[in-house]
Amino acid sequence: MTEMIGLYPVLANLPDALRASLPQSIQQLTVPAGTILFDEHQPCQGFPFVLAGGIRVVKAAANGRELPLYRVLPGESCIITSSCLLGRSDYNARGIAESETTLALLPRDYFDTLLATPAFRDFVFHLFAERIADLMQLVEEVAFHKLDQRLANLLLGKGRHLQTTHQQLADELGSVREIISRL
């Protein structure tokens, strides 16, 4: 529990009774890299707190291509999951464990209980504000910047030595390997 509060300080601001019942309410699980944690049209089972590893959230096309939307790392949260829980709707994207990932899953009913507290509600809506800004940046890049510029920015951000493939770069940019190789 101390680790969770270290990563998610909002939990320390919960009323004592809720904070005390939190360990009994969550389910902790560890999944290997590549595990699909949620997928389009699946119901949302709960709110994940990422304790280790990371989740890559993507929008998948029928042809198998994926557009990366964002990553969820320890201490961060998933806006798609929050949206599904708040709207009582199914997922509209896919979440994949990037590496071995440990999660603490907060059940839907307990999420609703915590949402009644000002600290947790502020945490969730602050999350929306941050992720919406990130997604707007992604839309701007895709709509207004040429792929060669986006590739150059991505490569420059990876340091002097790269440990990646053309396919990984294509996946990250929402493109295909052949075009990335050509560029």
mmCIF file with all atom_site columns, C-alpha atoms in Angstrom:
data_model
loop_
_atom_site.group_PDB
_atom_site.id
_atom_site.type_symbol
_atom_site.label_atom_id
_atom_site.label_alt_id
_atom_site.label_comp_id
_atom_site.label_asym_id
_atom_site.label_entity_id
_atom_site.label_seq_id
_atom_site.pdbx_PDB_ins_code
_atom_site.Cartn_x
_atom_site.Cartn_y
_atom_site.Cartn_z
_atom_site.occupancy
_atom_site.B_iso_or_equiv
_atom_site.pdbx_formal_charge
_atom_site.auth_seq_id
_atom_site.auth_comp_id
_atom_site.auth_asym_id
_atom_site.auth_atom_id
_atom_site.pdbx_PDB_model_num
ATOM 1   C CA . MET A 1 1   ? 0.000   0.000   0.000   1.00 0.00 ? 1   MET A CA 1
ATOM 2   C CA . THR A 1 2   ? 2.901   2.362   0.736   1.00 0.00 ? 2   THR A CA 1
ATOM 3   C CA . GLU A 1 3   ? 4.186   1.817   -2.813  1.00 0.00 ? 3   GLU A CA 1
ATOM 4   C CA . MET A 1 4   ? 0.773   2.725   -4.242  1.00 0.00 ? 4   MET A CA 1
ATOM 5   C CA . ILE A 1 5   ? 0.536   5.906   -2.184  1.00 0.00 ? 5   ILE A CA 1
ATOM 6   C CA . GLY A 1 6   ? 4.080   6.819   -3.267  1.00 0.00 ? 6   GLY A CA 1
ATOM 7   C CA . LEU A 1 7   ? 3.052   6.523   -6.927  1.00 0.00 ? 7   LEU A CA 1
ATOM 8   C CA . TYR A 1 8   ? -0.478  7.889   -6.455  1.00 0.00 ? 8   TYR A CA 1
ATOM 9   C CA . PRO A 1 9   ? -0.360  10.515  -3.673  1.00 0.00 ? 9   PRO A CA 1
ATOM 10  C CA . VAL A 1 10  ? -4.079  11.199  -4.115  1.00 0.00 ? 10  VAL A CA 1
ATOM 11  C CA . LEU A 1 11  ? -4.714  7.997   -2.163  1.00 0.00 ? 11  LEU A CA 1
ATOM 12  C CA . ALA A 1 12  ? -3.161  9.555   0.955   1.00 0.00 ? 12  ALA A CA 1
ATOM 13  C CA . ASN A 1 13  ? -5.836  12.273  0.799   1.00 0.00 ? 13  ASN A CA 1
ATOM 14  C CA . LEU A 1 14  ? -8.756  9.842   0.959   1.00 0.00 ? 14  LEU A CA 1
ATOM 15  C CA . PRO A 1 15  ? -10.870 9.685   4.116   1.00 0.00 ? 15  PRO A CA 1
ATOM 16  C CA . ASP A 1 16  ? -9.348  7.296   6.660   1.00 0.00 ? 16  ASP A CA 1
ATOM 17  C CA . ALA A 1 17  ? -12.089 4.667   6.320   1.00 0.00 ? 17  ALA A CA 1
ATOM 18  C CA . LEU A 1 18  ? -11.767 4.504   2.525   1.00 0.00 ? 18  LEU A CA 1
ATOM 19  C CA . ARG A 1 19  ? -7.961  4.413   2.652   1.00 0.00 ? 19  ARG A CA 1
ATOM 20  C CA . ALA A 1 20  ? -8.106  1.593   5.239   1.00 0.00 ? 20  ALA A CA 1
ATOM 21  C CA . SER A 1 21  ? -10.460 -0.501  3.087   1.00 0.00 ? 21  SER A CA 1
ATOM 22  C CA . LEU A 1 22  ? -8.481  0.063   -0.122  1.00 0.00 ? 22  LEU A CA 1
ATOM 23  C CA . PRO A 1 23  ? -6.085  -2.937  0.247   1.00 0.00 ? 23  PRO A CA 1
ATOM 24  C CA . GLN A 1 24  ? -9.019  -5.356  0.568   1.00 0.00 ? 24  GLN A CA 1
ATOM 25  C CA . SER A 1 25  ? -10.780 -3.791  -2.417  1.00 0.00 ? 25  SER A CA 1
ATOM 26  C CA . ILE A 1 26  ? -8.033  -3.960  -5.030  1.00 0.00 ? 26  ILE A CA 1
ATOM 27  C CA . GLN A 1 27  ? -6.771  -6.913  -7.026  1.00 0.00 ? 27  GLN A CA 1
ATOM 28  C CA . GLN A 1 28  ? -3.058  -6.898  -7.812  1.00 0.00 ? 28  GLN A CA 1
ATOM 29  C CA . LEU A 1 29  ? -1.863  -8.716  -10.918 1.00 0.00 ? 29  LEU A CA 1
ATOM 30  C CA . THR A 1 30  ? 1.311   -9.015  -12.951 1.00 0.00 ? 30  THR A CA 1
ATOM 31  C CA . VAL A 1 31  ? 1.133   -9.731  -16.678 1.00 0.00 ? 31  VAL A CA 1
ATOM 32  C CA . PRO A 1 32  ? 3.880   -10.467 -19.223 1.00 0.00 ? 32  PRO A CA 1
ATOM 33  C CA . ALA A 1 33  ? 4.864   -8.118  -22.033 1.00 0.00 ? 33  ALA A CA 1
ATOM 34  C CA . GLY A 1 34  ? 2.461   -8.185  -24.961 1.00 0.00 ? 34  GLY A CA 1
ATOM 35  C CA . THR A 1 35  ? -0.618  -9.024  -22.881 1.00 0.00 ? 35  THR A CA 1
ATOM 36  C CA . ILE A 1 36  ? -3.754  -7.295  -24.144 1.00 0.00 ? 36  ILE A CA 1
ATOM 37  C CA . LEU A 1 37  ? -5.185  -5.753  -20.978 1.00 0.00 ? 37  LEU A CA 1
ATOM 38  C CA . PHE A 1 38  ? -8.294  -4.361  -22.652 1.00 0.00 ? 38  PHE A CA 1
ATOM 39  C CA . ASP A 1 39  ? -9.650  -4.216  -26.171 1.00 0.00 ? 39  ASP A CA 1
ATOM 40  C CA . GLU A 1 40  ? -12.323 -2.446  -28.174 1.00 0.00 ? 40  GLU A CA 1
ATOM 41  C CA . HIS A 1 41  ? -15.918 -3.358  -27.351 1.00 0.00 ? 41  HIS A CA 1
ATOM 42  C CA . GLN A 1 42  ? -14.965 -5.027  -24.040 1.00 0.00 ? 42  GLN A CA 1
ATOM 43  C CA . PRO A 1 43  ? -16.583 -3.851  -20.820 1.00 0.00 ? 43  PRO A CA 1
ATOM 44  C CA . CYS A 1 44  ? -14.357 -2.038  -18.345 1.00 0.00 ? 44  CYS A CA 1
ATOM 45  C CA . GLN A 1 45  ? -13.690 -4.133  -15.246 1.00 0.00 ? 45  GLN A CA 1
ATOM 46  C CA . GLY A 1 46  ? -12.056 -1.488  -13.082 1.00 0.00 ? 46  GLY A CA 1
ATOM 47  C CA . PHE A 1 47  ? -9.583  1.353   -12.728 1.00 0.00 ? 47  PHE A CA 1
ATOM 48  C CA . PRO A 1 48  ? -5.913  0.286   -13.044 1.00 0.00 ? 48  PRO A CA 1
ATOM 49  C CA . PHE A 1 49  ? -3.115  1.804   -10.988 1.00 0.00 ? 49  PHE A CA 1
ATOM 50  C CA . VAL A 1 50  ? 0.136   0.953   -12.798 1.00 0.00 ? 50  VAL A CA 1
ATOM 51  C CA . LEU A 1 51  ? 2.743   -0.052  -10.201 1.00 0.00 ? 51  LEU A CA 1
ATOM 52  C CA . ALA A 1 52  ? 5.486   -1.283  -12.570 1.00 0.00 ? 52  ALA A CA 1
ATOM 53  C CA . GLY A 1 53  ? 5.947   -1.623  -16.325 1.00 0.00 ? 53  GLY A CA 1
ATOM 54  C CA . GLY A 1 54  ? 3.687   0.260   -18.698 1.00 0.00 ? 54  GLY A CA 1
ATOM 55  C CA . ILE A 1 55  ? 0.646   0.115   -20.942 1.00 0.00 ? 55  ILE A CA 1
ATOM 56  C CA . ARG A 1 56  ? 0.619   1.250   -24.560 1.00 0.00 ? 56  ARG A CA 1
ATOM 57  C CA . VAL A 1 57  ? -2.860  2.454   -25.555 1.00 0.00 ? 57  VAL A CA 1
ATOM 58  C CA . VAL A 1 58  ? -3.580  2.250   -29.285 1.00 0.00 ? 58  VAL A CA 1
ATOM 59  C CA . LYS A 1 59  ? -6.442  2.637   -31.714 1.00 0.00 ? 59  LYS A CA 1
ATOM 60  C CA . ALA A 1 60  ? -6.469  -0.378  -34.028 1.00 0.00 ? 60  ALA A CA 1
ATOM 61  C CA . ALA A 1 61  ? -7.624  -0.339  -37.650 1.00 0.00 ? 61  ALA A CA 1
ATOM 62  C CA . ALA A 1 62  ? -9.325  -3.233  -39.432 1.00 0.00 ? 62  ALA A CA 1
ATOM 63  C CA . ASN A 1 63  ? -6.192  -3.745  -41.569 1.00 0.00 ? 63  ASN A CA 1
ATOM 64  C CA . GLY A 1 64  ? -4.079  -4.421  -38.464 1.00 0.00 ? 64  GLY A CA 1
ATOM 65  C CA . ARG A 1 65  ? -2.366  -1.038  -38.264 1.00 0.00 ? 65  ARG A CA 1
ATOM 66  C CA . GLU A 1 66  ? -2.315  0.730   -34.931 1.00 0.00 ? 66  GLU A CA 1
ATOM 67  C CA . LEU A 1 67  ? -2.153  4.410   -34.040 1.00 0.00 ? 67  LEU A CA 1
ATOM 68  C CA . PRO A 1 68  ? -0.456  4.907   -30.665 1.00 0.00 ? 68  PRO A CA 1
ATOM 69  C CA . LEU A 1 69  ? -2.517  7.250   -28.496 1.00 0.00 ? 69  LEU A CA 1
ATOM 70  C CA . TYR A 1 70  ? -0.463  7.368   -25.301 1.00 0.00 ? 70  TYR A CA 1
ATOM 71  C CA . ARG A 1 71  ? 1.394   5.330   -22.695 1.00 0.00 ? 71  ARG A CA 1
ATOM 72  C CA . VAL A 1 72  ? 0.462   4.774   -19.076 1.00 0.00 ? 72  VAL A CA 1
ATOM 73  C CA . LEU A 1 73  ? 3.470   4.455   -16.769 1.00 0.00 ? 73  LEU A CA 1
ATOM 74  C CA . PRO A 1 74  ? 3.685   3.966   -12.988 1.00 0.00 ? 74  PRO A CA 1
ATOM 75  C CA . GLY A 1 75  ? 2.013   6.884   -11.247 1.00 0.00 ? 75  GLY A CA 1
ATOM 76  C CA . GLU A 1 76  ? -0.152  7.655   -14.295 1.00 0.00 ? 76  GLU A CA 1
ATOM 77  C CA . SER A 1 77  ? -3.677  6.609   -15.203 1.00 0.00 ? 77  SER A CA 1
ATOM 78  C CA . CYS A 1 78  ? -5.639  5.677   -18.294 1.00 0.00 ? 78  CYS A CA 1
ATOM 79  C CA . ILE A 1 79  ? -8.117  8.251   -19.604 1.00 0.00 ? 79  ILE A CA 1
ATOM 80  C CA . ILE A 1 80  ? -9.887  5.647   -21.762 1.00 0.00 ? 80  ILE A CA 1
ATOM 81  C CA . THR A 1 81  ? -10.569 3.543   -18.678 1.00 0.00 ? 81  THR A CA 1
ATOM 82  C CA . SER A 1 82  ? -11.778 6.589   -16.744 1.00 0.00 ? 82  SER A CA 1
ATOM 83  C CA . SER A 1 83  ? -14.052 7.505   -19.626 1.00 0.00 ? 83  SER A CA 1
ATOM 84  C CA . CYS A 1 84  ? -15.494 3.999   -19.811 1.00 0.00 ? 84  CYS A CA 1
ATOM 85  C CA . LEU A 1 85  ? -16.119 3.914   -16.074 1.00 0.00 ? 85  LEU A CA 1
ATOM 86  C CA . LEU A 1 86  ? -17.695 7.366   -15.974 1.00 0.00 ? 86  LEU A CA 1
ATOM 87  C CA . GLY A 1 87  ? -19.817 6.774   -19.091 1.00 0.00 ? 87  GLY A CA 1
ATOM 88  C CA . ARG A 1 88  ? -20.587 3.141   -18.268 1.00 0.00 ? 88  ARG A CA 1
ATOM 89  C CA . SER A 1 89  ? -19.488 2.229   -21.785 1.00 0.00 ? 89  SER A CA 1
ATOM 90  C CA . ASP A 1 90  ? -17.184 -0.309  -23.407 1.00 0.00 ? 90  ASP A CA 1
ATOM 91  C CA . TYR A 1 91  ? -13.580 0.354   -24.375 1.00 0.00 ? 91  TYR A CA 1
ATOM 92  C CA . ASN A 1 92  ? -12.922 2.086   -27.709 1.00 0.00 ? 92  ASN A CA 1
ATOM 93  C CA . ALA A 1 93  ? -9.183  1.354   -27.842 1.00 0.00 ? 93  ALA A CA 1
ATOM 94  C CA . ARG A 1 94  ? -6.693  -1.387  -26.962 1.00 0.00 ? 94  ARG A CA 1
ATOM 95  C CA . GLY A 1 95  ? -4.278  -1.478  -24.024 1.00 0.00 ? 95  GLY A CA 1
ATOM 96  C CA . ILE A 1 96  ? -1.170  -3.652  -24.303 1.00 0.00 ? 96  ILE A CA 1
ATOM 97  C CA . ALA A 1 97  ? 1.466   -4.316  -21.644 1.00 0.00 ? 97  ALA A CA 1
ATOM 98  C CA . GLU A 1 98  ? 4.751   -2.962  -23.051 1.00 0.00 ? 98  GLU A CA 1
ATOM 99  C CA . SER A 1 99  ? 6.852   -4.967  -20.618 1.00 0.00 ? 99  SER A CA 1
ATOM 100 C CA . GLU A 1 100 ? 6.068   -7.102  -17.601 1.00 0.00 ? 100 GLU A CA 1
ATOM 101 C CA . THR A 1 101 ? 3.476   -4.925  -15.896 1.00 0.00 ? 101 THR A CA 1
ATOM 102 C CA . THR A 1 102 ? 2.073   -4.918  -12.374 1.00 0.00 ? 102 THR A CA 1
ATOM 103 C CA . LEU A 1 103 ? -1.338  -3.362  -11.803 1.00 0.00 ? 103 LEU A CA 1
ATOM 104 C CA . ALA A 1 104 ? -3.593  -2.754  -8.840  1.00 0.00 ? 104 ALA A CA 1
ATOM 105 C CA . LEU A 1 105 ? -7.131  -2.962  -10.216 1.00 0.00 ? 105 LEU A CA 1
ATOM 106 C CA . LEU A 1 106 ? -9.789  -0.939  -8.418  1.00 0.00 ? 106 LEU A CA 1
ATOM 107 C CA . PRO A 1 107 ? -13.269 -2.438  -9.018  1.00 0.00 ? 107 PRO A CA 1
ATOM 108 C CA . ARG A 1 108 ? -15.917 -0.280  -10.681 1.00 0.00 ? 108 ARG A CA 1
ATOM 109 C CA . ASP A 1 109 ? -18.087 0.064   -7.558  1.00 0.00 ? 109 ASP A CA 1
ATOM 110 C CA . TYR A 1 110 ? -15.128 1.180   -5.440  1.00 0.00 ? 110 TYR A CA 1
ATOM 111 C CA . PHE A 1 111 ? -14.119 3.643   -8.188  1.00 0.00 ? 111 PHE A CA 1
ATOM 112 C CA . ASP A 1 112 ? -17.633 5.132   -7.921  1.00 0.00 ? 112 ASP A CA 1
ATOM 113 C CA . THR A 1 113 ? -17.246 5.384   -4.133  1.00 0.00 ? 113 THR A CA 1
ATOM 114 C CA . LEU A 1 114 ? -13.870 7.120   -4.436  1.00 0.00 ? 114 LEU A CA 1
ATOM 115 C CA . LEU A 1 115 ? -15.250 9.454   -7.088  1.00 0.00 ? 115 LEU A CA 1
ATOM 116 C CA . ALA A 1 116 ? -17.542 10.924  -4.421  1.00 0.00 ? 116 ALA A CA 1
ATOM 117 C CA . THR A 1 117 ? -14.460 12.276  -2.605  1.00 0.00 ? 117 THR A CA 1
ATOM 118 C CA . PRO A 1 118 ? -13.183 15.669  -3.817  1.00 0.00 ? 118 PRO A CA 1
ATOM 119 C CA . ALA A 1 119 ? -9.512  14.580  -3.897  1.00 0.00 ? 119 ALA A CA 1
ATOM 120 C CA . PHE A 1 120 ? -10.102 11.540  -6.118  1.00 0.00 ? 120 PHE A CA 1
ATOM 121 C CA . ARG A 1 121 ? -12.599 13.372  -8.346  1.00 0.00 ? 121 ARG A CA 1
ATOM 122 C CA . ASP A 1 122 ? -10.034 16.175  -8.863  1.00 0.00 ? 122 ASP A CA 1
ATOM 123 C CA . PHE A 1 123 ? -7.386  13.529  -9.665  1.00 0.00 ? 123 PHE A CA 1
ATOM 124 C CA . VAL A 1 124 ? -9.600  11.942  -12.341 1.00 0.00 ? 124 VAL A CA 1
ATOM 125 C CA . PHE A 1 125 ? -10.549 15.231  -13.978 1.00 0.00 ? 125 PHE A CA 1
ATOM 126 C CA . HIS A 1 126 ? -6.966  16.512  -13.877 1.00 0.00 ? 126 HIS A CA 1
ATOM 127 C CA . LEU A 1 127 ? -6.057  13.286  -15.683 1.00 0.00 ? 127 LEU A CA 1
ATOM 128 C CA . PHE A 1 128 ? -8.623  14.130  -18.372 1.00 0.00 ? 128 PHE A CA 1
ATOM 129 C CA . ALA A 1 129 ? -7.170  17.607  -18.818 1.00 0.00 ? 129 ALA A CA 1
ATOM 130 C CA . GLU A 1 130 ? -3.608  16.278  -19.222 1.00 0.00 ? 130 GLU A CA 1
ATOM 131 C CA . ARG A 1 131 ? -4.501  13.473  -21.628 1.00 0.00 ? 131 ARG A CA 1
ATOM 132 C CA . ILE A 1 132 ? -6.788  15.638  -23.751 1.00 0.00 ? 132 ILE A CA 1
ATOM 133 C CA . ALA A 1 133 ? -3.897  18.091  -24.194 1.00 0.00 ? 133 ALA A CA 1
ATOM 134 C CA . ASP A 1 134 ? -1.615  15.177  -25.180 1.00 0.00 ? 134 ASP A CA 1
ATOM 135 C CA . LEU A 1 135 ? -4.178  13.827  -27.648 1.00 0.00 ? 135 LEU A CA 1
ATOM 136 C CA . MET A 1 136 ? -4.673  17.270  -29.172 1.00 0.00 ? 136 MET A CA 1
ATOM 137 C CA . GLN A 1 137 ? -0.902  17.443  -29.688 1.00 0.00 ? 137 GLN A CA 1
ATOM 138 C CA . LEU A 1 138 ? -1.048  14.057  -31.440 1.00 0.00 ? 138 LEU A CA 1
ATOM 139 C CA . VAL A 1 139 ? -3.895  15.221  -33.688 1.00 0.00 ? 139 VAL A CA 1
ATOM 140 C CA . GLU A 1 140 ? -1.936  18.364  -34.552 1.00 0.00 ? 140 GLU A CA 1
ATOM 141 C CA . GLU A 1 141 ? 1.160   16.349  -35.432 1.00 0.00 ? 141 GLU A CA 1
ATOM 142 C CA . VAL A 1 142 ? -0.725  13.881  -37.615 1.00 0.00 ? 142 VAL A CA 1
ATOM 143 C CA . ALA A 1 143 ? -2.804  16.547  -39.336 1.00 0.00 ? 143 ALA A CA 1
ATOM 144 C CA . PHE A 1 144 ? -0.273  19.332  -39.802 1.00 0.00 ? 144 PHE A CA 1
ATOM 145 C CA . HIS A 1 145 ? 3.237   17.860  -39.801 1.00 0.00 ? 145 HIS A CA 1
ATOM 146 C CA . LYS A 1 146 ? 4.723   15.759  -42.561 1.00 0.00 ? 146 LYS A CA 1
ATOM 147 C CA . LEU A 1 147 ? 5.783   12.252  -41.675 1.00 0.00 ? 147 LEU A CA 1
ATOM 148 C CA . ASP A 1 148 ? 9.450   13.010  -42.369 1.00 0.00 ? 148 ASP A CA 1
ATOM 149 C CA . GLN A 1 149 ? 9.339   15.813  -39.768 1.00 0.00 ? 149 GLN A CA 1
ATOM 150 C CA . ARG A 1 150 ? 7.622   13.581  -37.226 1.00 0.00 ? 150 ARG A CA 1
ATOM 151 C CA . LEU A 1 151 ? 10.184  10.818  -37.860 1.00 0.00 ? 151 LEU A CA 1
ATOM 152 C CA . ALA A 1 152 ? 13.077  13.252  -37.443 1.00 0.00 ? 152 ALA A CA 1
ATOM 153 C CA . ASN A 1 153 ? 11.645  14.526  -34.148 1.00 0.00 ? 153 ASN A CA 1
ATOM 154 C CA . LEU A 1 154 ? 11.138  10.983  -32.900 1.00 0.00 ? 154 LEU A CA 1
ATOM 155 C CA . LEU A 1 155 ? 14.679  9.932   -33.849 1.00 0.00 ? 155 LEU A CA 1
ATOM 156 C CA . LEU A 1 156 ? 16.223  13.037  -32.279 1.00 0.00 ? 156 LEU A CA 1
ATOM 157 C CA . GLY A 1 157 ? 14.355  12.294  -29.065 1.00 0.00 ? 157 GLY A CA 1
ATOM 158 C CA . LYS A 1 158 ? 15.843  8.805   -28.738 1.00 0.00 ? 158 LYS A CA 1
ATOM 159 C CA . GLY A 1 159 ? 19.451  9.854   -28.063 1.00 0.00 ? 159 GLY A CA 1
ATOM 160 C CA . ARG A 1 160 ? 22.696  9.137   -29.897 1.00 0.00 ? 160 ARG A CA 1
ATOM 161 C CA . HIS A 1 161 ? 22.316  5.362   -30.114 1.00 0.00 ? 161 HIS A CA 1
ATOM 162 C CA . LEU A 1 162 ? 19.082  3.775   -31.250 1.00 0.00 ? 162 LEU A CA 1
ATOM 163 C CA . GLN A 1 163 ? 17.830  0.357   -30.229 1.00 0.00 ? 163 GLN A CA 1
ATOM 164 C CA . THR A 1 164 ? 14.725  0.177   -32.388 1.00 0.00 ? 164 THR A CA 1
ATOM 165 C CA . THR A 1 165 ? 13.449  -1.222  -35.638 1.00 0.00 ? 165 THR A CA 1
ATOM 166 C CA . HIS A 1 166 ? 11.772  0.417   -38.606 1.00 0.00 ? 166 HIS A CA 1
ATOM 167 C CA . GLN A 1 167 ? 8.588   -1.427  -37.622 1.00 0.00 ? 167 GLN A CA 1
ATOM 168 C CA . GLN A 1 168 ? 8.697   -0.050  -34.058 1.00 0.00 ? 168 GLN A CA 1
ATOM 169 C CA . LEU A 1 169 ? 9.190   3.466   -35.426 1.00 0.00 ? 169 LEU A CA 1
ATOM 170 C CA . ALA A 1 170 ? 6.296   2.966   -37.841 1.00 0.00 ? 170 ALA A CA 1
ATOM 171 C CA . ASP A 1 171 ? 4.062   1.723   -35.014 1.00 0.00 ? 171 ASP A CA 1
ATOM 172 C CA . GLU A 1 172 ? 4.933   4.712   -32.876 1.00 0.00 ? 172 GLU A CA 1
ATOM 173 C CA . LEU A 1 173 ? 4.169   7.131   -35.707 1.00 0.00 ? 173 LEU A CA 1
ATOM 174 C CA . GLY A 1 174 ? 1.025   5.380   -36.940 1.00 0.00 ? 174 GLY A CA 1
ATOM 175 C CA . SER A 1 175 ? 2.628   4.576   -40.285 1.00 0.00 ? 175 SER A CA 1
ATOM 176 C CA . VAL A 1 176 ? 3.906   1.486   -42.086 1.00 0.00 ? 176 VAL A CA 1
ATOM 177 C CA . ARG A 1 177 ? 7.429   0.044   -42.113 1.00 0.00 ? 177 ARG A CA 1
ATOM 178 C CA . GLU A 1 178 ? 7.925   0.503   -45.865 1.00 0.00 ? 178 GLU A CA 1
ATOM 179 C CA . ILE A 1 179 ? 7.396   4.268   -45.690 1.00 0.00 ? 179 ILE A CA 1
ATOM 180 C CA . ILE A 1 180 ? 9.622   4.623   -42.628 1.00 0.00 ? 180 ILE A CA 1
ATOM 181 C CA . SER A 1 181 ? 12.356  2.638   -44.379 1.00 0.00 ? 181 SER A CA 1
ATOM 182 C CA . ARG A 1 182 ? 12.046  4.844   -47.442 1.00 0.00 ? 182 ARG A CA 1
ATOM 183 C CA . LEU A 1 183 ? 12.358  8.008   -45.335 1.00 0.00 ? 183 LEU A CA 1
#
